[in-house]
Short mmCIF file of C-alpha atoms in Angstrom, two decimals:
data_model
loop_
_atom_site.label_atom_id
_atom_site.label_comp_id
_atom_site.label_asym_id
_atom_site.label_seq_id
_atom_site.Cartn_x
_atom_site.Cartn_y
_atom_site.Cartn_z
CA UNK A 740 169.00 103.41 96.66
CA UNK A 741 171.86 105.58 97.16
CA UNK A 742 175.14 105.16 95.42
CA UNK A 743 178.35 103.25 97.50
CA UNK A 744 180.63 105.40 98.80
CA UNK A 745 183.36 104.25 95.92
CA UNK A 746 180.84 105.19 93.37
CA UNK A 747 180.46 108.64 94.72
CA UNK A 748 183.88 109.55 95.37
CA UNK A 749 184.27 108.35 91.64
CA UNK A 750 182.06 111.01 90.50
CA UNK A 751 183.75 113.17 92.34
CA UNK A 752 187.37 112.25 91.01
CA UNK A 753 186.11 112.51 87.63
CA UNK A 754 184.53 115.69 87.77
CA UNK A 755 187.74 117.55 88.93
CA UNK A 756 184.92 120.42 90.14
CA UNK A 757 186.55 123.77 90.87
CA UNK A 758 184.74 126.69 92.36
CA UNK A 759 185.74 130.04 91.29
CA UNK A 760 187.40 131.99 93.81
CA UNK A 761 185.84 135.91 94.78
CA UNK A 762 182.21 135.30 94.24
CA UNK A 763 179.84 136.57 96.61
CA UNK A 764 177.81 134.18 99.05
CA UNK A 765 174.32 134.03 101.30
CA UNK A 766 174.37 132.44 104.16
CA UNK A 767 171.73 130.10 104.49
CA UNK A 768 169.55 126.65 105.76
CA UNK A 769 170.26 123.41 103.50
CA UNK A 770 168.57 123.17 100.61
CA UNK A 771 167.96 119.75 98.78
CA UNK A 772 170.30 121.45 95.39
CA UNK A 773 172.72 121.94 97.78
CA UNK A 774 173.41 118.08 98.26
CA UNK A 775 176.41 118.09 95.33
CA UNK A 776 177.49 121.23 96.74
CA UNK A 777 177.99 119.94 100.54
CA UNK A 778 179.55 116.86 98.60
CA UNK A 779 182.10 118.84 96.90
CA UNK A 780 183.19 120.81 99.81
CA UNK A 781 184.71 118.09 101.66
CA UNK A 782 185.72 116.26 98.62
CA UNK A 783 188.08 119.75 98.35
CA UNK A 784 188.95 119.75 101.81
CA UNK A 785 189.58 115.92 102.79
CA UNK A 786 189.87 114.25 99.59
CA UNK A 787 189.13 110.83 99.80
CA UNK A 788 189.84 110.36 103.70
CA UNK A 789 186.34 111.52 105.38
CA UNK A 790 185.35 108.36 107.60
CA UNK A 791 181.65 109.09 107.22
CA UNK A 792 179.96 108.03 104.04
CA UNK A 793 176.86 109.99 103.79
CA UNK A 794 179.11 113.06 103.32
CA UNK A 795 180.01 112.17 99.83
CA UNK A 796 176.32 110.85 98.79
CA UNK A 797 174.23 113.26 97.70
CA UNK A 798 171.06 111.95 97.97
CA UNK A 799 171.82 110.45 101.62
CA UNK A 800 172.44 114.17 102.78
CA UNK A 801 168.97 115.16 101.14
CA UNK A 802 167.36 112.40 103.14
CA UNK A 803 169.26 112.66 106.69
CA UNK A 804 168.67 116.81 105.94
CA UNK A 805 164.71 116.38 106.28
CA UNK A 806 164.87 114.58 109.53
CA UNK A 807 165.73 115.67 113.29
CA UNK A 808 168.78 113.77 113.17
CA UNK A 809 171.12 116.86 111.00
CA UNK A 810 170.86 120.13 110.04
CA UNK A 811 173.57 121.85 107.81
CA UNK A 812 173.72 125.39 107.07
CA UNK A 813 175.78 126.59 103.96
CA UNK A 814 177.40 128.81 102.54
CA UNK A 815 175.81 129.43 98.74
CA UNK A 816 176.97 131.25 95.89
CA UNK A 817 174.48 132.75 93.52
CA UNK A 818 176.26 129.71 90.84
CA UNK A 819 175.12 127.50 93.92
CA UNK A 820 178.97 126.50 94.90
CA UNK A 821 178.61 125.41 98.58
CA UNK A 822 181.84 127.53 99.79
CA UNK A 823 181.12 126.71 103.62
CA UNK A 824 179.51 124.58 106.10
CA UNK A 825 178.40 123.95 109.82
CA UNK A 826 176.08 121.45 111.01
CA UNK A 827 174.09 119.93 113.70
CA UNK A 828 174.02 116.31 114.95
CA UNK A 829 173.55 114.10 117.52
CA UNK A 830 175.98 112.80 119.43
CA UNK A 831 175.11 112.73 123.19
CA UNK A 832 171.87 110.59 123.95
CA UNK A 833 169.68 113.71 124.95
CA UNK A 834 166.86 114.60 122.68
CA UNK A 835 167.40 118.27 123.41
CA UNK A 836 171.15 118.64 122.92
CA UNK A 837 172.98 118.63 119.28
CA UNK A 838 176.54 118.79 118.63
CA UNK A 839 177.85 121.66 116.80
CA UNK A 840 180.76 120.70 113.86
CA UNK A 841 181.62 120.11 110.63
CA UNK A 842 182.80 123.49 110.78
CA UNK A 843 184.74 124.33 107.08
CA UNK A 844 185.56 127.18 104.96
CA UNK A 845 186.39 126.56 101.39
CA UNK A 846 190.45 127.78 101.12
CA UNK A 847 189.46 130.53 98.83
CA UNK A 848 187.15 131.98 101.17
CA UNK A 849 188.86 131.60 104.01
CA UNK A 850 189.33 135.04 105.12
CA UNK A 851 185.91 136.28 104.18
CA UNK A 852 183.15 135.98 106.67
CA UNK A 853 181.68 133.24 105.72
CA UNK A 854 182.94 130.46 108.90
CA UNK A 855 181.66 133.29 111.51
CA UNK A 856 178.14 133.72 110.07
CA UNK A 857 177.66 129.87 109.81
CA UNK A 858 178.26 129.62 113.30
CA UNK A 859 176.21 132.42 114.32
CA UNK A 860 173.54 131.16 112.69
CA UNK A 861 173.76 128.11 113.77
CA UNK A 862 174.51 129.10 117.53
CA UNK A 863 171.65 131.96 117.64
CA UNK A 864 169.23 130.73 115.74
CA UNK A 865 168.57 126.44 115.44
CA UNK A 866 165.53 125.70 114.05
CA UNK A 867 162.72 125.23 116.28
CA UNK A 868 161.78 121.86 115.48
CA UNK A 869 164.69 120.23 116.40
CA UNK A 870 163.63 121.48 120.32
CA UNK A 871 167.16 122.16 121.87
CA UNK A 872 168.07 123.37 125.20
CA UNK A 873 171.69 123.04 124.50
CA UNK A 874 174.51 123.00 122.04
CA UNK A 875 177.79 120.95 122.43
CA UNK A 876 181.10 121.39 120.92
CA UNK A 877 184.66 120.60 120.91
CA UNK A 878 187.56 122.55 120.65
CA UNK A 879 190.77 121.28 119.93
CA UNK A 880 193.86 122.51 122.12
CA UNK A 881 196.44 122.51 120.19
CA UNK A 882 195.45 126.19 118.84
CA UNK A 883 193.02 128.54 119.90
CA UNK A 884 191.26 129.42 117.23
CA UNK A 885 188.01 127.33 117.72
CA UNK A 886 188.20 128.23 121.52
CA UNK A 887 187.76 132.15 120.77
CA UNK A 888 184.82 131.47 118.12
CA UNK A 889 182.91 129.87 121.64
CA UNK A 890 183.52 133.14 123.60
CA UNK A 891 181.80 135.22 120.49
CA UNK A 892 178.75 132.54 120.72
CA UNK A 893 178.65 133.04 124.21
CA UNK A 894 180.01 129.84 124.83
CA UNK A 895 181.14 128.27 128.37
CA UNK A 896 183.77 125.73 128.31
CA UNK A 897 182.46 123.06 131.56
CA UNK A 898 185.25 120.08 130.47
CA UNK A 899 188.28 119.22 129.31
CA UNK A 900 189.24 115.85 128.02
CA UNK A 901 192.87 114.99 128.45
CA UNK A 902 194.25 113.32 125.11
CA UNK A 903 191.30 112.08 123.74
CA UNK A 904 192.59 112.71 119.85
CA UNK A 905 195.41 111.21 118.33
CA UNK A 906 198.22 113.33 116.89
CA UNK A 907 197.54 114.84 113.31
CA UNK A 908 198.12 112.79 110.40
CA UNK A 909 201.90 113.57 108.99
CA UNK A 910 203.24 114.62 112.09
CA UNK A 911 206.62 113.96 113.08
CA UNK A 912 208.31 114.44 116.48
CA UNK A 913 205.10 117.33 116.63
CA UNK A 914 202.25 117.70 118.92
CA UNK A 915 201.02 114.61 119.87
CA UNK A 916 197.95 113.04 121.40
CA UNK A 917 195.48 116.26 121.39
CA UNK A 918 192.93 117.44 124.24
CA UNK A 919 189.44 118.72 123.61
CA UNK A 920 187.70 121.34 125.17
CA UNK A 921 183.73 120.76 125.61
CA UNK A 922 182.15 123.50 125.20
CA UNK A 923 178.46 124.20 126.03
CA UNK A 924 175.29 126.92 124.28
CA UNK A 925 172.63 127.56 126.74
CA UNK A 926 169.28 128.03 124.59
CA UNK A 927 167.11 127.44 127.89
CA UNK A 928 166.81 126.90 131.05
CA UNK A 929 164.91 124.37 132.24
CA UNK A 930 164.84 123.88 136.26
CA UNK A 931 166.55 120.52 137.66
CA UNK A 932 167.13 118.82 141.22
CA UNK A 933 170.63 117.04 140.66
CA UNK A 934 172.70 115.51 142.68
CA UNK A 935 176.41 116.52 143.31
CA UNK A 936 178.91 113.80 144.33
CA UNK A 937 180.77 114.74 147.73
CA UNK A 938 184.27 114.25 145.57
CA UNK A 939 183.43 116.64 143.02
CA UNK A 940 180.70 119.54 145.06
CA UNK A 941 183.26 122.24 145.32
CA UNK A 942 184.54 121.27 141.29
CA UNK A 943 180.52 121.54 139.91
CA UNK A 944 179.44 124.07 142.10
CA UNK A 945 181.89 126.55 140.61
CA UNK A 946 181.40 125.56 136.70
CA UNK A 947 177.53 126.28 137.94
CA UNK A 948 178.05 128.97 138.74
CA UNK A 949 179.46 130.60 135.76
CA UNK A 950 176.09 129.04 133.87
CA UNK A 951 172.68 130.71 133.93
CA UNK A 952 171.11 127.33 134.66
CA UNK A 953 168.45 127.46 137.50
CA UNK A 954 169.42 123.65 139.29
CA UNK A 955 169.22 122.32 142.94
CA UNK A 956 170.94 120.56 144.66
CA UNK A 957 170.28 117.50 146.91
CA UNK A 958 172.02 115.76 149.36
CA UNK A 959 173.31 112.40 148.33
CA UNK A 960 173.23 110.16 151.23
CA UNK A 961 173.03 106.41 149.67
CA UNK A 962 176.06 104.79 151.04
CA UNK A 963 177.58 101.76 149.18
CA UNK A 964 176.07 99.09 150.51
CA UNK A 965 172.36 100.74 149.59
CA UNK A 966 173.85 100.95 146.11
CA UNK A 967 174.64 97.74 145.38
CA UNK A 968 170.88 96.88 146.98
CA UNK A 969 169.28 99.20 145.21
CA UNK A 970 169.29 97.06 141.53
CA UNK A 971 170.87 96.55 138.68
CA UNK A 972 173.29 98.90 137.03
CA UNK A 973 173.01 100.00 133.51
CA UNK A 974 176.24 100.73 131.67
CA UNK A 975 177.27 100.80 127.91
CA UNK A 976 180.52 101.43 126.29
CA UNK A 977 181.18 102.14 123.07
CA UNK A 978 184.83 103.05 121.16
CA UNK A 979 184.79 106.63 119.28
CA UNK A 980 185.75 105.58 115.83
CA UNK A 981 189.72 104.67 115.53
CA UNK A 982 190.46 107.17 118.75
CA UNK A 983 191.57 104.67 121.44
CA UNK A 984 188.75 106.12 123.41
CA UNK A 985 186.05 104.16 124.83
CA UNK A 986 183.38 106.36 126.13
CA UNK A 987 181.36 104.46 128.97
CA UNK A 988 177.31 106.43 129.61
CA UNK A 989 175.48 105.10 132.51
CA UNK A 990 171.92 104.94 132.52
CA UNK A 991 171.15 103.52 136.18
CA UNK A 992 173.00 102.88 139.29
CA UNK A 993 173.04 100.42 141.63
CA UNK A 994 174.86 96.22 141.47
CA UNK A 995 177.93 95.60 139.69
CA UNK A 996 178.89 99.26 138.81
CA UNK A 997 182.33 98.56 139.89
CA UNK A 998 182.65 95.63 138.55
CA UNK A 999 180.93 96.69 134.80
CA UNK A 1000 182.95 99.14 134.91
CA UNK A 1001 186.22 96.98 135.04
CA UNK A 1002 184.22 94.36 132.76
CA UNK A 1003 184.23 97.35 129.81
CA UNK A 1004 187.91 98.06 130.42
CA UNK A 1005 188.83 94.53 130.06
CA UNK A 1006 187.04 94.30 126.79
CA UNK A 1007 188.32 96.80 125.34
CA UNK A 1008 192.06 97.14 126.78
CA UNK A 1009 195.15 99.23 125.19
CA UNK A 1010 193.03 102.20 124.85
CA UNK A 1011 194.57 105.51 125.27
CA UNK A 1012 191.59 107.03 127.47
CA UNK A 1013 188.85 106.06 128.82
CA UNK A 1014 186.12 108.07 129.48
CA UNK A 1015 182.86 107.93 131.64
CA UNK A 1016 179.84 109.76 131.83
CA UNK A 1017 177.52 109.80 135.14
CA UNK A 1018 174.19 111.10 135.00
CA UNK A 1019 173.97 113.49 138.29
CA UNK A 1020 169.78 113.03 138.23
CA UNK A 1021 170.96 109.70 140.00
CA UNK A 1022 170.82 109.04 143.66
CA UNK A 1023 174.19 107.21 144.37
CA UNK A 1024 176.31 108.99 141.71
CA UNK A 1025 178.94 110.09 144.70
CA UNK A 1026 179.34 106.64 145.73
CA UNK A 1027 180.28 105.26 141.64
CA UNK A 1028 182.22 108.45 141.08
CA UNK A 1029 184.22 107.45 144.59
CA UNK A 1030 184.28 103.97 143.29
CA UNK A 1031 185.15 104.94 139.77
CA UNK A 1032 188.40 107.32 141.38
CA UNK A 1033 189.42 104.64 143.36
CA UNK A 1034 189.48 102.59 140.01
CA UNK A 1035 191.99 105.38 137.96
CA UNK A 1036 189.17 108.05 136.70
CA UNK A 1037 189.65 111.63 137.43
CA UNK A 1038 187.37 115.00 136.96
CA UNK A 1039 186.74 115.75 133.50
CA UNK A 1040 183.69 118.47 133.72
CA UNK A 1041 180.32 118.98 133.66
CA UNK A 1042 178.18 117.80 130.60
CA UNK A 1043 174.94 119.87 131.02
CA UNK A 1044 171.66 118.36 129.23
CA UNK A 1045 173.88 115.20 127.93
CA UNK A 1046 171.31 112.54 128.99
CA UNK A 1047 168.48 115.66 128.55
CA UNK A 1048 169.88 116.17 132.34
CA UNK A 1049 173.31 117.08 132.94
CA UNK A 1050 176.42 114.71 133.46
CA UNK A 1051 179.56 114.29 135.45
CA UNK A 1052 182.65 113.60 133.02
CA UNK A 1053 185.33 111.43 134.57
CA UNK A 1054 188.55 110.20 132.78
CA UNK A 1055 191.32 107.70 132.55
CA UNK A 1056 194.22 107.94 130.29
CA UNK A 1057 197.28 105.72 130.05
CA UNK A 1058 200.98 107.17 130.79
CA UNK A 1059 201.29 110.85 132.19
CA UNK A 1060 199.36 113.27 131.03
CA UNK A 1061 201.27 116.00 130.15
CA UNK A 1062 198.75 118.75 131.34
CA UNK A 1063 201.12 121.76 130.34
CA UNK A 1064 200.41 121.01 126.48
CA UNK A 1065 196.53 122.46 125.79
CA UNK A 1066 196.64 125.98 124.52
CA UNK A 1067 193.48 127.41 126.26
CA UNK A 1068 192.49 130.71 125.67
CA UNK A 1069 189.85 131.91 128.54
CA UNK A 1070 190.39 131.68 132.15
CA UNK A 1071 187.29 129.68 132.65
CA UNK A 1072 189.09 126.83 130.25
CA UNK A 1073 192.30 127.29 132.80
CA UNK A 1074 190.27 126.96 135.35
CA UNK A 1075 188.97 123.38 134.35
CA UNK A 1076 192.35 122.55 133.32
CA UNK A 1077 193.78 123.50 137.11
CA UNK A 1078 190.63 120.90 138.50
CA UNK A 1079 191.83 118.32 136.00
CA UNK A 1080 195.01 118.29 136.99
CA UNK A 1081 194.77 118.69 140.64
CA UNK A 1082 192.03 115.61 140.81
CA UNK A 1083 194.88 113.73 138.66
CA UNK A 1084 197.41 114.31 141.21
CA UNK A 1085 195.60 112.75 144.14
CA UNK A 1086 195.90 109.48 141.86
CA UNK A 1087 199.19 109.76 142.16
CA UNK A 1088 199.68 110.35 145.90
CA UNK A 1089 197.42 107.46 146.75
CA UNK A 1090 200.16 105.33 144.74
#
């Protein structure tokens, strides 16, 4: 049984562990005697404030390290000081798409080359078993930094969330409410027949076209009343952590998707954004993304492989966005940014 969480940070604490600055390093896969390293690390970067257990626990990250679930690769010194750290997860419900983060660089190695080599090995080279098509990740918008690390991974940026991260802790009269970037790895290509909602065909084919993704497209040509005939609509919604998000993933189409999808905001109301995901596999995903506009929801993006097949993003955020504030560094992010904003706006003159 694995130690609480209090027990481990009191380790921790007590231990007062400091790695010596200027040693050399090796880039490499997770290794069970790495556990106390990868502990460490964040214990020197977030103290105490991490929101996720495991991190701290040794023997958890041992464990969730030989399944399909997480794979960290470090950055070792020959004393075996873990000086830096990316990882895979999962975090969309596809089998064969991870999430890409826990991105950190001890401070004394910051401006070596250890944080590029993790995520080049991470980006070119996932292990096998895991069986991805695609990796995800986010990059925040209030710098660039992150954004120009996707362009050297051959990256494409297909989304932008508007606000979906709340100011940085300590901030006063600074930045604000933060929008992420979602950016998108192409491992392989595996041929789809989609469907692309009327609203959004001119939006999705041009994000297509910027991916080497071989996809068709059919005509969608259910009308409303065939939806709601057609059964039962599957929707669940689920807050991301202490965001004021609520991120909404439907898994079929048909009754009640209008009024689920009011049922979810009612449940969980005085959330900053709200954020909903539409498979495009589905016949009828034109109708719920009209249906979901007329409701408040605007373009987000495209979401390739998030349910294994790719995804329309659509958001809602309370107040006025204030779409001049993400930094974006490539025109393809600017681009997204310009159909954001524009699908906003026709919100506003239907008012």
């Amino acid at each position: 049984m694995s130690d609480t969480r209090e027990q481990n940070l009191a380790r921790l604490r007590k231990e007062a562990y400091v790695i010596e600055p200027g040693q050399k390093f090796v880039v490499d896969d997770f290794k069970p005697e790495d556990a106390i390293g990868v502990a460490r690390l964040y214990y020197a970067i977030y103290g105490e404030m991490f929101p996720v257990d495991h991190v701290y626990d040794p023997d958890a990250l041992v464990r969730i390290n030989a399944g399909d679930d997480l794979f960290q690769a470090v950055g070792r010194t020959p004393k075996g000081d873990v000086v830096g750290l990316y990882a895979l997860f999962r975090s969309a419900p596809g089998k064969r798409i991870m999430e890409a983060g826990s991105w950190m660089v001890h401070p004394d190695y910051r401006t070596t080359s250890v944080g590029l080599r993790l995520a080049r090995k991470i980006h070119n080279n996932p292990p096998e078993h895991l069986g991805l098509d695609v990796i995800y990740g986010q990059s925040v918008c209030d710098h660039v930094t992150t954004q120009k690390l996707a362009r050297l991974i051959n990256g494409h940026h297909c989304a932008l969330e508007m606000e979906p991260m709340p100011a940085r802790p300590g901030e006063e009269n600074g930045y604000g409410r933060i929008s992420l970037l979602d950016g998108f790895v192409l491992l392989n290509n595996r041929p789809d027949e989609l469907y692309l909602p009327e609203r959004y065909d001119a939006q999705l084919r041009e994000i297509y076209g910027r991916l080497d993704l071989d996809r068709a497209f059919l005509p969608d040509s259910v009308s409303e009343e065939e939806l709601v005939a057609s059964g039962e609509t599957g929707l669940s919604a689920q807050p991301v952590g202490d965001a004021g998000v609520l991120r909404m993933e439907v898994q079929s189409l048909g009754a009640g998707f209008a009024e689920r999808l009011a049922d979810a905001e009612r449940e969980y109301p005085d959330m900053h954004a709200y954020q909903l995901i539409l498979p495009l596999s589905l016949p009828g995903v034109s109708v719920a993304a009209s249906i979901a506009h007329r409701a408040g929801f605007f373009f987000g993006g495209l979401l390739p492989v998030w349910f294994d097949r790719d995804a329309l993003l659509m958001q809602k955020v309370a107040g006025t966005p204030d779409f001049t504030k993400p930094l974006l560094h490539s025109e393809e992010a600017k681009t997204i940014l310009e159909m954001v904003e524009a699908d906003w706006r026709t919100l506003q003159d239907a008012d």
